[in-house]
Tab-separated table of C-alpha atoms in Angstrom:
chain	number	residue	atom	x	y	z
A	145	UNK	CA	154.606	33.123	-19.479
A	146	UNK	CA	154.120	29.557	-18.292
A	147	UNK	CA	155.374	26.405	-19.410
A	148	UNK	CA	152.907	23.225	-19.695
A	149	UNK	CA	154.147	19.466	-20.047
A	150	UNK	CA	151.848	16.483	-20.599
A	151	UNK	CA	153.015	12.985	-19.642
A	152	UNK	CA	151.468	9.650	-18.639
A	153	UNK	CA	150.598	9.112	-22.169
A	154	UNK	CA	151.096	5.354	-23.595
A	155	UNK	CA	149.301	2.524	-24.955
A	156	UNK	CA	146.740	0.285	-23.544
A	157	UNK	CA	144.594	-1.970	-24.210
A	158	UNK	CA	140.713	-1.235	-24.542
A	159	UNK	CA	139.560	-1.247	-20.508
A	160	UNK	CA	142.621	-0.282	-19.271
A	161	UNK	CA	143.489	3.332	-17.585
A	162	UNK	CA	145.948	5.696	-17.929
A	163	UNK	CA	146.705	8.790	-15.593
A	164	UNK	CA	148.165	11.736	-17.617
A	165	UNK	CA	149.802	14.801	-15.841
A	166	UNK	CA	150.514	18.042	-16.573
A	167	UNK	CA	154.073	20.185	-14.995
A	168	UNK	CA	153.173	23.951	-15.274
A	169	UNK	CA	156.171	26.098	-14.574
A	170	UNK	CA	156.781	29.960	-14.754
A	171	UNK	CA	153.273	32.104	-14.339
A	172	UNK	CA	151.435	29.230	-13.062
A	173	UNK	CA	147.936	30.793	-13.585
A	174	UNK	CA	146.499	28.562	-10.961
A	175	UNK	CA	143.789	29.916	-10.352
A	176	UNK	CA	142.534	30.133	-14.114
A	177	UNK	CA	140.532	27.690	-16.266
A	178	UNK	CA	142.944	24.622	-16.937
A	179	UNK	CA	141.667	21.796	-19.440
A	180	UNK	CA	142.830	18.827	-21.284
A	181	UNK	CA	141.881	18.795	-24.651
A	182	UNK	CA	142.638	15.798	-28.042
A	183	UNK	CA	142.907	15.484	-31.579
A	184	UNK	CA	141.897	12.279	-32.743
A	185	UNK	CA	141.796	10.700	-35.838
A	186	UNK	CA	139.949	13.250	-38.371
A	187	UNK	CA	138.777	15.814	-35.871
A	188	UNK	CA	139.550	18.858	-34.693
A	189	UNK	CA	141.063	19.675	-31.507
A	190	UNK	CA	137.845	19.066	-28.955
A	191	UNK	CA	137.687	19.577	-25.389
A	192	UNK	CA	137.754	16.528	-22.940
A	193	UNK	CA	137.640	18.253	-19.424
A	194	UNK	CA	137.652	21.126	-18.108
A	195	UNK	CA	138.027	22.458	-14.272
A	196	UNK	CA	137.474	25.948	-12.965
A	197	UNK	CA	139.930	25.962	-9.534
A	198	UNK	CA	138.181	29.046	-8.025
A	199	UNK	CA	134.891	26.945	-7.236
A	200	UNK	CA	136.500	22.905	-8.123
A	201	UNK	CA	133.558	23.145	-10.903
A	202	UNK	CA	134.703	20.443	-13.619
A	203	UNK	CA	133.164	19.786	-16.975
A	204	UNK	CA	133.395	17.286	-19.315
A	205	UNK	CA	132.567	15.669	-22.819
A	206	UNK	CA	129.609	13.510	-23.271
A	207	UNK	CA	132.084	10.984	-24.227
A	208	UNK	CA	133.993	10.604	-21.369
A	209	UNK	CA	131.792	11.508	-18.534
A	210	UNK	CA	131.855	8.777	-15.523
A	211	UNK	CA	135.573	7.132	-17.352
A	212	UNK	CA	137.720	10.236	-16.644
A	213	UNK	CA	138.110	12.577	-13.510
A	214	UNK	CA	140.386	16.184	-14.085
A	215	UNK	CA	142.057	17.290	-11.170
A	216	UNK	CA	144.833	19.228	-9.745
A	217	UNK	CA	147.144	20.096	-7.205
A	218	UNK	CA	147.762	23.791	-6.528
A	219	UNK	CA	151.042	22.955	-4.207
A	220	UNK	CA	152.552	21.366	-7.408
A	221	UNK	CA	150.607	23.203	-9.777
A	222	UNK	CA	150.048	20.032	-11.560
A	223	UNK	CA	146.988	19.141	-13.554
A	224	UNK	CA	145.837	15.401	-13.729
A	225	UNK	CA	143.652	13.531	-16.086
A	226	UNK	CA	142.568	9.778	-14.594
A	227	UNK	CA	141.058	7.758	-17.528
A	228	UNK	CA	139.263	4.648	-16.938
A	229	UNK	CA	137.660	1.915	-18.964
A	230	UNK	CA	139.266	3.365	-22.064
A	231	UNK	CA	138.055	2.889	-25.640
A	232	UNK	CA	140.101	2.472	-29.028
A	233	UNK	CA	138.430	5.634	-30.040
A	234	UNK	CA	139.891	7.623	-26.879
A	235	UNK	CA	143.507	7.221	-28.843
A	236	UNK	CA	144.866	10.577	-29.884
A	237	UNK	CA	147.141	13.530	-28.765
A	238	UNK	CA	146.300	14.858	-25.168
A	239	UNK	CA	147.011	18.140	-24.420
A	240	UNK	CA	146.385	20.340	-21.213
A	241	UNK	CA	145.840	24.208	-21.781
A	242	UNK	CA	145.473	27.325	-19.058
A	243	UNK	CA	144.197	30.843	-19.614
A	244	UNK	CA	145.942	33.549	-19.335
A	245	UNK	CA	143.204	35.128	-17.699
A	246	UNK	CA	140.268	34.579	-15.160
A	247	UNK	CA	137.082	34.640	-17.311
A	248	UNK	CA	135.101	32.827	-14.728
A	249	UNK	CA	133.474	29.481	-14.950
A	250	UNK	CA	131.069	30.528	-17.417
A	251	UNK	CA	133.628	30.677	-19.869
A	252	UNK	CA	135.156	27.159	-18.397
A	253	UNK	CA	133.334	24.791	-20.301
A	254	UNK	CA	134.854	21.942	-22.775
A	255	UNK	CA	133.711	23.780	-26.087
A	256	UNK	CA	136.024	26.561	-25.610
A	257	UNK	CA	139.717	26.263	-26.314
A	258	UNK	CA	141.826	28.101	-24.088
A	259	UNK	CA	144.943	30.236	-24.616
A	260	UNK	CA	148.406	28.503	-23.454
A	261	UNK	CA	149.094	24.891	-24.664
A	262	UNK	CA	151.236	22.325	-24.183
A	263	UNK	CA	153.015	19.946	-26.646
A	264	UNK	CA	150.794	17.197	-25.690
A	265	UNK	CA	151.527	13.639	-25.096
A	266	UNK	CA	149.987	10.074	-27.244
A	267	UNK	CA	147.561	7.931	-26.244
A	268	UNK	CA	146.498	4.769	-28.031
A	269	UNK	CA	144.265	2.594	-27.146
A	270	UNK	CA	143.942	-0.580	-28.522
A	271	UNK	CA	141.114	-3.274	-29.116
């Protein structure tokens, strides 16, 4: 089983950046669909960004596209989510997530929730 934990989270003012990071440990699952996901005031959990490590294909909301950039290391299997120019409505819970499995990048995108989660760390973002 693996073991994800978010950090980097904080508050900011509106503008401002934030890098978050994510520690997997135990069955690292490198190689599978990783994404950071956020609940935000009234909504659902939604998909921010998602990247497929087999072929570096990233996705990512609407939203956020051209402020944030996913990454990640394989040699620390650490994921990384750089946010820029930051808005009071990116404030929420950030979580990062891993499949179990290698379901290809089809099944990579931002709409799908994926199947190991972390506890998640805040961000707030204020105007």
């Amino acid at each position: 089983q693996v073991g994800l934990v978010e950090s980097g989270g904080g508050s900011v003012q509106a503008g401002g950046s934030l890098r978050l990071s994510c520690a997997a440990s135990g069955d690292t699952y490198s190689n599978h669909c990783m994404g950071w996901y956020r609940t935000t005031t009234g909504t659902k959990r939604e998909g921010v960004a998602t990247i497929y490590p087999g072929s570096g294909e990233t996705y990512y909301r609407d939203s956020v596209e051209g402020r944030f950039t996913i990454s990640q290391d394989k040699a620390t299997n650490t994921l990384y989510l750089q946010m820029n120019s930051l808005k009071p409505e990116d404030t929420g819970m950030y979580y990062c997530a891993v499949d179990k499995k290698d379901y290809g990048t089809r099944w990579c995108g931002v709409g799908r929730l994926l199947e190991v989660w972390g506890r998640g760390t805040q961000v707030t973002v204020s105007s």
